[in-house]
PDB file of C-alpha atoms in Angstrom:
ATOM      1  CA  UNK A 440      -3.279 -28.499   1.179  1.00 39.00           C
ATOM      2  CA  UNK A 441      -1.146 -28.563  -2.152  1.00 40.00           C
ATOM      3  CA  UNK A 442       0.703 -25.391  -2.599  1.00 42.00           C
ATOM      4  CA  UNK A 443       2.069 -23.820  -5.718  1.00 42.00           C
ATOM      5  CA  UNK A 444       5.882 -23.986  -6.390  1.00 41.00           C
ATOM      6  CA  UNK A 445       7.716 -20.688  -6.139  1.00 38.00           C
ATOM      7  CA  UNK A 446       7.594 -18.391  -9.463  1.00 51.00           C
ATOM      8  CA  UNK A 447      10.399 -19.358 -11.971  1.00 66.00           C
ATOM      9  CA  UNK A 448      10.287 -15.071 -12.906  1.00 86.00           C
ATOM     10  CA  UNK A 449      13.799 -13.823 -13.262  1.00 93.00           C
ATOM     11  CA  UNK A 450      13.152 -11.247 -10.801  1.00 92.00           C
ATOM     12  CA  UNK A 451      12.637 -13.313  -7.827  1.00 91.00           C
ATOM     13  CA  UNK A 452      16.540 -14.229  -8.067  1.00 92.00           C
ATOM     14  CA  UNK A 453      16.835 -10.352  -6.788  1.00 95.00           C
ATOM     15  CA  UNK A 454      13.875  -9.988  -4.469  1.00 93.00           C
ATOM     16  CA  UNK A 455      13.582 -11.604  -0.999  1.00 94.00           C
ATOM     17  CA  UNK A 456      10.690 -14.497  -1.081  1.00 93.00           C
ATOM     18  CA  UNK A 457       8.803 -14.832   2.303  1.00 93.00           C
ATOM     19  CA  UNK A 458      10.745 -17.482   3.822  1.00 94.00           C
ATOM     20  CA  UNK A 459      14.369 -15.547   2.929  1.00 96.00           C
ATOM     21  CA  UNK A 460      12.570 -12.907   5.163  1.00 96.00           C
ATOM     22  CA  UNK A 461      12.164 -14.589   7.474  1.00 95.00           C
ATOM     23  CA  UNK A 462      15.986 -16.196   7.605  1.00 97.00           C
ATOM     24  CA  UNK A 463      16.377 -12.318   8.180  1.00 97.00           C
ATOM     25  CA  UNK A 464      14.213 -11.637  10.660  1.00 96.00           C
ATOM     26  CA  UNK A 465      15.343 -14.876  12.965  1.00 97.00           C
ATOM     27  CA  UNK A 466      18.891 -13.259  12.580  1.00 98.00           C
ATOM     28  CA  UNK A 467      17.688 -10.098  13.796  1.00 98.00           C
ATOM     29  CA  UNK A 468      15.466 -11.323  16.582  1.00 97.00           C
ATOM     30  CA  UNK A 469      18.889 -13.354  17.906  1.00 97.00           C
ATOM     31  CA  UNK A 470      21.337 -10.296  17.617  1.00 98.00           C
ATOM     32  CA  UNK A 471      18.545  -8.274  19.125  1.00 98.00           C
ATOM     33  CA  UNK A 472      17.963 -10.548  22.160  1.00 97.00           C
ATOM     34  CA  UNK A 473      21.805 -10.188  22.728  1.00 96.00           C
ATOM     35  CA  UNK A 474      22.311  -6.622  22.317  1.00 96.00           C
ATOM     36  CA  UNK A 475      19.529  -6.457  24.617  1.00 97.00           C
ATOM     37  CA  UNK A 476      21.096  -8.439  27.542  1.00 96.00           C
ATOM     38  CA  UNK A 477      24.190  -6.341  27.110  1.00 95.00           C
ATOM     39  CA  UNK A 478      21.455  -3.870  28.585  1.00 94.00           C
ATOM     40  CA  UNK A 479      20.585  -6.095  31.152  1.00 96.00           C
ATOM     41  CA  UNK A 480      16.837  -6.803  29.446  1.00 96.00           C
ATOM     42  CA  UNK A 481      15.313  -9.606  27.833  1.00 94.00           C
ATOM     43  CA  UNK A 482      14.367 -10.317  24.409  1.00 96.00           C
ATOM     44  CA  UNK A 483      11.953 -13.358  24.028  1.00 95.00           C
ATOM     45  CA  UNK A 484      13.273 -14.948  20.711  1.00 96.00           C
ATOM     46  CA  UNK A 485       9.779 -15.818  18.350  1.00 95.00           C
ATOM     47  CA  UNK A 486      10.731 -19.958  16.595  1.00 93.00           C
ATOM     48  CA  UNK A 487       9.888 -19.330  12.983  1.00 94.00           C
ATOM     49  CA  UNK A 488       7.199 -20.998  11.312  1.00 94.00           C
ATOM     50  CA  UNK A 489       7.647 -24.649   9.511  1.00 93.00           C
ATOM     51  CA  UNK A 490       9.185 -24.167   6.169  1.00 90.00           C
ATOM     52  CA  UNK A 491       6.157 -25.581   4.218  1.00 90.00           C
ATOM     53  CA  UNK A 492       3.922 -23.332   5.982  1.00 92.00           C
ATOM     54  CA  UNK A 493       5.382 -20.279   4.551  1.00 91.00           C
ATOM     55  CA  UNK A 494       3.421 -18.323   1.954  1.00 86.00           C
ATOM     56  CA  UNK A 495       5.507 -19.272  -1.473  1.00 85.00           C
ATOM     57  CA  UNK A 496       6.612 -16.287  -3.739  1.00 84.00           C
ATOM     58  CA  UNK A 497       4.259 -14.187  -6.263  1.00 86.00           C
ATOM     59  CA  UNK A 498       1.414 -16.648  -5.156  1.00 86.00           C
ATOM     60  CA  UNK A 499      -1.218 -14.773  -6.670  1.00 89.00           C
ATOM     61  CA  UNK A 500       0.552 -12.644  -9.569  1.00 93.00           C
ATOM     62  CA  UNK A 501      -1.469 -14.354 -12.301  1.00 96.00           C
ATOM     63  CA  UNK A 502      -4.554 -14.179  -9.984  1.00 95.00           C
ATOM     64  CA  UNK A 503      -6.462 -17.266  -8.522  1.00 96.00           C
ATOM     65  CA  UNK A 504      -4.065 -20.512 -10.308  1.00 96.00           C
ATOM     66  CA  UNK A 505      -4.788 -23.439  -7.638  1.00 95.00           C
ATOM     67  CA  UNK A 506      -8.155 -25.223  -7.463  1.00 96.00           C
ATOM     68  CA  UNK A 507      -8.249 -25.839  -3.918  1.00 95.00           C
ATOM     69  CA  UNK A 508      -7.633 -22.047  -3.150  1.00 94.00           C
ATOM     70  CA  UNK A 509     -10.106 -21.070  -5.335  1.00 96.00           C
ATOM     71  CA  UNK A 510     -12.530 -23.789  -3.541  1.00 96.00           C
ATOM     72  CA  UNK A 511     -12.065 -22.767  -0.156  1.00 95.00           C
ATOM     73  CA  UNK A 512     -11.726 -18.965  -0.388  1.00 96.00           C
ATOM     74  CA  UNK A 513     -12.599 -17.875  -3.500  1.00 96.00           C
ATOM     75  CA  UNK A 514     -10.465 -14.487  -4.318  1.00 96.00           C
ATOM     76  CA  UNK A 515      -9.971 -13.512  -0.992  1.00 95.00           C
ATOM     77  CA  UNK A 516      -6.361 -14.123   0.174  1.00 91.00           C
ATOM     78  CA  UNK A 517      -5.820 -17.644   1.937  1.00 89.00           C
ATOM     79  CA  UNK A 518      -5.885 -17.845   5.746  1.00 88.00           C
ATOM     80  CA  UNK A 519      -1.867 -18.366   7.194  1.00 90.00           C
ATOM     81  CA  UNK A 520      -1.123 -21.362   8.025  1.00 92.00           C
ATOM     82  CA  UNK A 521      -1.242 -22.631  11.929  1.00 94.00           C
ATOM     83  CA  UNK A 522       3.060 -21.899  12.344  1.00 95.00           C
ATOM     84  CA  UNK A 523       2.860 -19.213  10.099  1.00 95.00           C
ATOM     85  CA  UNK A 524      -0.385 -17.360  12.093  1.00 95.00           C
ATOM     86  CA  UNK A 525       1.556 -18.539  15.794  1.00 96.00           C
ATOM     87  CA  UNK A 526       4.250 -16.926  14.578  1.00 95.00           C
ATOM     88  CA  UNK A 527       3.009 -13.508  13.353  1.00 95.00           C
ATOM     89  CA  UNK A 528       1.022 -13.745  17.130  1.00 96.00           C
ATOM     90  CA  UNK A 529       3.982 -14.270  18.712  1.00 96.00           C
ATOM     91  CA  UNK A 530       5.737 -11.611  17.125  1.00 96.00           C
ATOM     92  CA  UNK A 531       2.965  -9.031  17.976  1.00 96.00           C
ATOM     93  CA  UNK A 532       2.133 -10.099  21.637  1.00 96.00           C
ATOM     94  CA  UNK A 533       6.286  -9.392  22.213  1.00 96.00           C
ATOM     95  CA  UNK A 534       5.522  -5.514  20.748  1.00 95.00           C
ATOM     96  CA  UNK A 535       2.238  -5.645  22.789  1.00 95.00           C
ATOM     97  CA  UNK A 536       4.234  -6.909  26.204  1.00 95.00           C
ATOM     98  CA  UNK A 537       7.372  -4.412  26.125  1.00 95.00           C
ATOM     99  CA  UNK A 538       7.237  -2.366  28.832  1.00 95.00           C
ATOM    100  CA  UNK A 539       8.697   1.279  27.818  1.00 94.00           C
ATOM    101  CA  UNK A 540      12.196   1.319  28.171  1.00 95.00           C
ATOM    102  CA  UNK A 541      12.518  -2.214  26.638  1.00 96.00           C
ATOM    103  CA  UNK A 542      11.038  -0.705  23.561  1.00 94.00           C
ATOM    104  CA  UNK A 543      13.275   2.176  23.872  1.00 93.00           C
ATOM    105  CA  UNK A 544      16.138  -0.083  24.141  1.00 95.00           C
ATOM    106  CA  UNK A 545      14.966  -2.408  21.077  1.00 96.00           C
ATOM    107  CA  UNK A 546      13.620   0.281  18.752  1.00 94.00           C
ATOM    108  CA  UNK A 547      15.590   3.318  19.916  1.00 92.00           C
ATOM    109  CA  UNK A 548      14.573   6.946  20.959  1.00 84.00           C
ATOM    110  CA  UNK A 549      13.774   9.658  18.041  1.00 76.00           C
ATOM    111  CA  UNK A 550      13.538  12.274  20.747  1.00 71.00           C
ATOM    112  CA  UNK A 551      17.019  11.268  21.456  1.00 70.00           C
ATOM    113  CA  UNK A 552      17.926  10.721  17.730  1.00 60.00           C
ATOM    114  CA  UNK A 553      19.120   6.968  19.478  1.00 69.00           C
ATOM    115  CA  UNK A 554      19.401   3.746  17.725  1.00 85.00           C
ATOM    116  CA  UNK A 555      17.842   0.761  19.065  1.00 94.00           C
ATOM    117  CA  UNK A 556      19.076  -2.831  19.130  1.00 96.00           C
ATOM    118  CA  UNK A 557      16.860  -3.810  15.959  1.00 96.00           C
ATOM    119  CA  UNK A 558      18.603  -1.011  13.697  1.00 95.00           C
ATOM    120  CA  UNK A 559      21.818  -2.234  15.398  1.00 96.00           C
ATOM    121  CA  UNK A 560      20.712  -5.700  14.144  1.00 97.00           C
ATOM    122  CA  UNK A 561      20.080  -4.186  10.645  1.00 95.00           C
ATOM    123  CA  UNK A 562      23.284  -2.734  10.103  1.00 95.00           C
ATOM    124  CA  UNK A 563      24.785  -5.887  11.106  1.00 96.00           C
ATOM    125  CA  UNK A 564      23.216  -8.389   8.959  1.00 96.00           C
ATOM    126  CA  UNK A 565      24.008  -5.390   5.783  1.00 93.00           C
ATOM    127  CA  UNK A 566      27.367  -4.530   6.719  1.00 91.00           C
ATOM    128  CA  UNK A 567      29.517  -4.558   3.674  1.00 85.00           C
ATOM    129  CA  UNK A 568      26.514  -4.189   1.160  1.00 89.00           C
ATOM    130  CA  UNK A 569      25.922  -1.177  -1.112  1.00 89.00           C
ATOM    131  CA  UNK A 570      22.950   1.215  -0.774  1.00 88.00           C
ATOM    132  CA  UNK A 571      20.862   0.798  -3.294  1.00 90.00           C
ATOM    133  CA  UNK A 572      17.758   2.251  -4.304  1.00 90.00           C
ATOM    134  CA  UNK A 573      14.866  -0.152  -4.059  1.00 89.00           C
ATOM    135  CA  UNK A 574      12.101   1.496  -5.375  1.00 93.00           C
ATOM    136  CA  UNK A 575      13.818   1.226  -9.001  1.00 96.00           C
ATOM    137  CA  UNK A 576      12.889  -2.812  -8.493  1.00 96.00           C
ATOM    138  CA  UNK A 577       9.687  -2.270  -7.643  1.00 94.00           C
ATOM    139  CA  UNK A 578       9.251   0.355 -10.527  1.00 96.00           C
ATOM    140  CA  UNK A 579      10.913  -1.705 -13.155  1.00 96.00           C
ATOM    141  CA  UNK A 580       8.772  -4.922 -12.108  1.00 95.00           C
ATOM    142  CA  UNK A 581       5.676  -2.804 -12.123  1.00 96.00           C
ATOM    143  CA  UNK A 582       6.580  -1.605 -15.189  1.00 97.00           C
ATOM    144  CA  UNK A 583       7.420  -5.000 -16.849  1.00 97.00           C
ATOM    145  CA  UNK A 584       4.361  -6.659 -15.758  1.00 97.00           C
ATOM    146  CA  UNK A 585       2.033  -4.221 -17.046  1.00 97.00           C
ATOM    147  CA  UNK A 586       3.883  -4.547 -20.507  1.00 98.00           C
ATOM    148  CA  UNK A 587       3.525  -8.444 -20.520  1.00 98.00           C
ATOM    149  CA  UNK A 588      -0.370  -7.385 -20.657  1.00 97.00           C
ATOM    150  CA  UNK A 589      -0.539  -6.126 -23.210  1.00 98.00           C
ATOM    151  CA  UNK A 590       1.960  -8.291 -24.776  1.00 98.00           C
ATOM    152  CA  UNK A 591       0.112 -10.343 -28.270  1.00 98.00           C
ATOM    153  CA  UNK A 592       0.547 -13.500 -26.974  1.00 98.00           C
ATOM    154  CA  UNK A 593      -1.119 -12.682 -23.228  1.00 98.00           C
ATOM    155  CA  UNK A 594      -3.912 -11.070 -24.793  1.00 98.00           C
ATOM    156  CA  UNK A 595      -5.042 -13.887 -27.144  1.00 99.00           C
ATOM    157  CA  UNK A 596      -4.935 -15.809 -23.764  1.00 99.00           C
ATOM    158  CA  UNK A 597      -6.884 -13.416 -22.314  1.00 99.00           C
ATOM    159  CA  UNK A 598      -9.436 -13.514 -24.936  1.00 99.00           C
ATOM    160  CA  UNK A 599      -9.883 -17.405 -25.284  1.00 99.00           C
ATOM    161  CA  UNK A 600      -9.903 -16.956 -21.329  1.00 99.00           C
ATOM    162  CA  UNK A 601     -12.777 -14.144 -21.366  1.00 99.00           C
ATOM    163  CA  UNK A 602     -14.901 -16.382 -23.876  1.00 99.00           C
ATOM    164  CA  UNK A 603     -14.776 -19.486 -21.498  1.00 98.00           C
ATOM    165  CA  UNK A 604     -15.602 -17.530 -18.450  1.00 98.00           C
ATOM    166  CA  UNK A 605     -18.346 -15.857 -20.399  1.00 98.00           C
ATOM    167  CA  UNK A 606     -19.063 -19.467 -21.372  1.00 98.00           C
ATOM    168  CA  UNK A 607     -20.487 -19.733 -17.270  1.00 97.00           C
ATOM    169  CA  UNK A 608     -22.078 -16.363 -17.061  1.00 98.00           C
ATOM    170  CA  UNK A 609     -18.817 -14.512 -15.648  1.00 98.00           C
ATOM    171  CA  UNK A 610     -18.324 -11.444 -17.900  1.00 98.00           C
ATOM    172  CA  UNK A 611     -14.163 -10.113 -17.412  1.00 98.00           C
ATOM    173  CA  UNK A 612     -12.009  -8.927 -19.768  1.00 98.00           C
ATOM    174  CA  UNK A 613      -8.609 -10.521 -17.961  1.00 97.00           C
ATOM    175  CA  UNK A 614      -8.041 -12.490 -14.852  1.00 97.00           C
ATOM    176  CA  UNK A 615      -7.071  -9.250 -12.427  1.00 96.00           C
ATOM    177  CA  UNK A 616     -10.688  -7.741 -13.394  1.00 97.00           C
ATOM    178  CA  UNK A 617     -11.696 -11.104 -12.164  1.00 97.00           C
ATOM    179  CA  UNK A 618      -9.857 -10.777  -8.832  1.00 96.00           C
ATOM    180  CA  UNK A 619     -10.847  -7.036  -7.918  1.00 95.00           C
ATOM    181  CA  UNK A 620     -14.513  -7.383  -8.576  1.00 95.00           C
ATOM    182  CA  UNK A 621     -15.852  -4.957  -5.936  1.00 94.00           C
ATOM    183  CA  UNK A 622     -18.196  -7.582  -4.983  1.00 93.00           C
ATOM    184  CA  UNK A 623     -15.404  -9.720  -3.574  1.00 93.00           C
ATOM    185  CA  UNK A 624     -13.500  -7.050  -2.270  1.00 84.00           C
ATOM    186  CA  UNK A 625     -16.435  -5.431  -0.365  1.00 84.00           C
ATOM    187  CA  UNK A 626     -17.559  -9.321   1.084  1.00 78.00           C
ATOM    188  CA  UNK A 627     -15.493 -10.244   4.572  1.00 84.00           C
ATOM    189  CA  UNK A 628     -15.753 -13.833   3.399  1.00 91.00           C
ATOM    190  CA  UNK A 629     -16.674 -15.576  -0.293  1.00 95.00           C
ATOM    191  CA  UNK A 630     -19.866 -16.086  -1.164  1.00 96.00           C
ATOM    192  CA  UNK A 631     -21.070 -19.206  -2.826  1.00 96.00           C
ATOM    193  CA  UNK A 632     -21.279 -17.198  -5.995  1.00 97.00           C
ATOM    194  CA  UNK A 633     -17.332 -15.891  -5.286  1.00 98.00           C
ATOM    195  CA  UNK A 634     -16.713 -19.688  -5.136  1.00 98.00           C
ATOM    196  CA  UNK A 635     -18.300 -20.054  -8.047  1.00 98.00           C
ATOM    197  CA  UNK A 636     -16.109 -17.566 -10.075  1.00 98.00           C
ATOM    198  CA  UNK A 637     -12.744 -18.795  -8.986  1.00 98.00           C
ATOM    199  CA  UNK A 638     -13.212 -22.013  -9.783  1.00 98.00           C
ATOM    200  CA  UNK A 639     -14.458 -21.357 -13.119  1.00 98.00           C
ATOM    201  CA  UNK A 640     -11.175 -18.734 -13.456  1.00 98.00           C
ATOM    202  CA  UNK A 641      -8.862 -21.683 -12.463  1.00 98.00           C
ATOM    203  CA  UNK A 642     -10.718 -23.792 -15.081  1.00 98.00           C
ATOM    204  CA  UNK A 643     -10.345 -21.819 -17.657  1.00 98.00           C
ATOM    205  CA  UNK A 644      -7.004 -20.784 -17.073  1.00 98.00           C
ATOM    206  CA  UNK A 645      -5.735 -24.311 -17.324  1.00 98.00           C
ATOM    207  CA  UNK A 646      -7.938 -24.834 -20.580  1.00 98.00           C
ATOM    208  CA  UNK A 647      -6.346 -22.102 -22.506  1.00 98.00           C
ATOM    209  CA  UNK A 648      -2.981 -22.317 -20.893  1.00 98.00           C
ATOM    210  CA  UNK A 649      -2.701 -18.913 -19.489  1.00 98.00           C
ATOM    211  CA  UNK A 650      -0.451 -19.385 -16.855  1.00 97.00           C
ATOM    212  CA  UNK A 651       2.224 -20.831 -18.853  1.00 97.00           C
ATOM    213  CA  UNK A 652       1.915 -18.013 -22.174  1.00 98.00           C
ATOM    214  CA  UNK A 653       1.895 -14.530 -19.248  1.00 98.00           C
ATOM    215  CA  UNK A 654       4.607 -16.315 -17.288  1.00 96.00           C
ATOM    216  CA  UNK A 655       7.119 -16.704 -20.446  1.00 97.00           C
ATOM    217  CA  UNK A 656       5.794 -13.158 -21.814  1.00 98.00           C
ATOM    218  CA  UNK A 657       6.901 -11.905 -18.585  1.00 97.00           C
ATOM    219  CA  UNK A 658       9.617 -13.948 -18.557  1.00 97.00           C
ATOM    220  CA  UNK A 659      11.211 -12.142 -21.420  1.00 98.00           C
ATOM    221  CA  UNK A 660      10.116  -8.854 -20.623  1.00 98.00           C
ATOM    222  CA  UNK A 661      12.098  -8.800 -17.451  1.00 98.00           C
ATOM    223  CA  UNK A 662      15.329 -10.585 -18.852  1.00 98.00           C
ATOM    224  CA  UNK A 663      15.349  -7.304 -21.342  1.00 98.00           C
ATOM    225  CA  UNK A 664      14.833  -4.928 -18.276  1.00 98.00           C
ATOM    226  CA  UNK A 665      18.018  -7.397 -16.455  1.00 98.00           C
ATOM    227  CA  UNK A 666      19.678  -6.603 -19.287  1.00 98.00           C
ATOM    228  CA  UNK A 667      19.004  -3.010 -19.552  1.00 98.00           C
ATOM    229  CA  UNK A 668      19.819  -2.457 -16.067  1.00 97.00           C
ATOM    230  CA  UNK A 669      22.798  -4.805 -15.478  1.00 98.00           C
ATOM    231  CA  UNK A 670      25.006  -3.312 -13.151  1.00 97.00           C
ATOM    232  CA  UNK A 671      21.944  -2.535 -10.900  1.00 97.00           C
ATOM    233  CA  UNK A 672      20.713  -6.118 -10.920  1.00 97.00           C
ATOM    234  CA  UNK A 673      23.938  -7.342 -10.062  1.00 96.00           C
ATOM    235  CA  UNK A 674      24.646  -5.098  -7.296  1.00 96.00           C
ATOM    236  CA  UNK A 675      20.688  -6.454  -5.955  1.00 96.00           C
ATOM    237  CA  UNK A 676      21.800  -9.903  -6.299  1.00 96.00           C
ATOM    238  CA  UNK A 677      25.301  -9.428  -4.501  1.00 95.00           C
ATOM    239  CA  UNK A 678      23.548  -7.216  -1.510  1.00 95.00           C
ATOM    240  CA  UNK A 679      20.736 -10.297  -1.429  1.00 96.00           C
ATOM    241  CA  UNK A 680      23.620 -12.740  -1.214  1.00 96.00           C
ATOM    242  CA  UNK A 681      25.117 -10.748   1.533  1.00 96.00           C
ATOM    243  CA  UNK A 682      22.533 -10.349   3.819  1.00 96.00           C
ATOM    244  CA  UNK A 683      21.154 -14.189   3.249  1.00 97.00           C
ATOM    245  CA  UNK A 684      24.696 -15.512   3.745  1.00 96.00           C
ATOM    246  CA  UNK A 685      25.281 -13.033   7.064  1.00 97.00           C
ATOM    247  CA  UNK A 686      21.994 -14.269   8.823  1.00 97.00           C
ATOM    248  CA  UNK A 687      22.377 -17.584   8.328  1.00 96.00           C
ATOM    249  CA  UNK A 688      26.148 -17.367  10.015  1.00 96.00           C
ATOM    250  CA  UNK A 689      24.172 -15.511  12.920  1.00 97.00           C
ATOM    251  CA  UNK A 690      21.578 -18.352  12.819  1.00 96.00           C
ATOM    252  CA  UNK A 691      24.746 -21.079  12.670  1.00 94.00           C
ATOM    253  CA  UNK A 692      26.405 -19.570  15.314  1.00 92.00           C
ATOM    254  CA  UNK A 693      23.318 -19.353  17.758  1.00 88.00           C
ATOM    255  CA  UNK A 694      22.812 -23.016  16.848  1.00 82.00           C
ATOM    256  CA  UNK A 695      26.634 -24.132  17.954  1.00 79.00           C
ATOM    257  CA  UNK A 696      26.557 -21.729  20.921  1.00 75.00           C
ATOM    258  CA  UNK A 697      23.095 -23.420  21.903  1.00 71.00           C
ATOM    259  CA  UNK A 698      24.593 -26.744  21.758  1.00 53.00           C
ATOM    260  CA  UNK A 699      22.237 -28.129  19.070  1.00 50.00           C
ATOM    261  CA  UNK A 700      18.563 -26.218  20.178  1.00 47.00           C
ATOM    262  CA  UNK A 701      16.638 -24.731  17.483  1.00 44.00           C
ATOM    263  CA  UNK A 702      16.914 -21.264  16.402  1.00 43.00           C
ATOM    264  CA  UNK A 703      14.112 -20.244  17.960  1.00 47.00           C
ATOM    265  CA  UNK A 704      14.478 -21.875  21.641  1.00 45.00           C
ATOM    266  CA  UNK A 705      14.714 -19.178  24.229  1.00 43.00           C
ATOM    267  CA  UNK A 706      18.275 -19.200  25.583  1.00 41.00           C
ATOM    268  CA  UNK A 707      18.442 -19.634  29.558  1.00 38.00           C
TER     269      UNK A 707
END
């Protein structure tokens, strides 16, 4: 299945996509596993997923934009991949499968007030960045994306949009009206008339050219909210750095040490 390319937003250069997640969380699973041993327990180390398989970044932000998505499930989110579903599995059967003091050992005690091996991990992997408050990124991209609807350009679009979905008996006013219709979100899978919709909203969207016009309003709404809030930008991007650049030394190192296995082989 063809997937969409990552988002070109400016905000994505400060916000970790899916697959920089999970460069994180293969680090953490590897200095987990050893600070576990150094406990004299094991840690099973989970491979991660293949790299097309992961779910790009702000997939859906515009709504429904690929026809084969919209074909095969409508608005409901797409099914994970095979790697990417053995993976999240894999990861969940470990939790299931710890017996007590292994989980006290990798997650810590609160009774105790006791760090675990996965906060150990944590601090590791953001040793020399700054503390920084996140919710300010997800308030300013809230905020920014909201403004590029109702930006002149993005509601023309919207309009022409409206009048060609109207065009096939859908009746929305914008593409996220669209997406939470309560008769998709109530349905456990699409219905034929779900089907229907989305591939009419991907239609249209490429006739009038949404995409492209609330991507570069968007665009320049958050490169004025970058420039507003410089310093704390650049401190995102330097602590995003950091952490990226620290796993993948942990993941480099494992590697080396493993004489060549992948990251995710289980160390004997």
């Amino acid at each position: 299945m063809k997937r969409l390319s990552n988002s070109s937003s400016p905000s994505t250069a400060y916000n970790f996509s899916p697959a920089e997640i999970m460069t994180i969380e293969a680090a953490e699973d590897l200095l987990i596993r050893d600070c576990m041993r150094g406990q004299g327990m094991e840690w099973n180390v989970v491979p991660l997923p293949a790299g097309e398989d992961i779910e790009p970044q702000n997939r859906r932000r515009y709504g429904v934009v690929e026809p084969e998505i919209g074909r095969l499930f409508g608005y409901h989110t797409p099914s994970d991949r095979p790697s990417v579903a053995q993976y999240n599995a894999a990861r969940d059967d470990r939790m299931k499968q710890l017996s007590p003091a292994a989980r006290r050992a990798a997650y810590g005690d609160p009774a105790e007030d006791a760090d675990g091996c996965s906060q150990r991990a944590r601090e590791i992997l953001s040793k020399d960045t700054q503390n920084i408050d996140a919710s300010l990124f997800n308030s300013l991209i809230g905020q920014t994306f909201d403004e590029s609807r109702r930006d002149g350009d993005v509601g023309v679009a919207f309009h022409a949009w409206s009048a060609c979905m109207r065009e096939k008996g859908f009746h929305y006013p914008d593409p996220l009206a669209a997406v939470t219709d309560e008769r998709w979100m109530s349905a456990g899978s699409p219905s034929r008339l779900e089907i229907m919709a989305a591939e009419t909203d991907v239609w249209c969207k490429e006739k009038t050219d949404l995409v492209p016009i609330w991507a570069a309003a968007e665009k320049r709404i958050q490169q004025d909210a970058i420039r507003a809030h410089a310093a704390y930008f650049r401190a995102l991007a330097i602590n995003k750095d950091q952490q990226l650049e620290a796993s993948r030394r942990v993941l480099a190192r494992a590697t080396q040490l493993e004489d060549g296995a992948g990251i995710g082989g289980q160390h004997e």
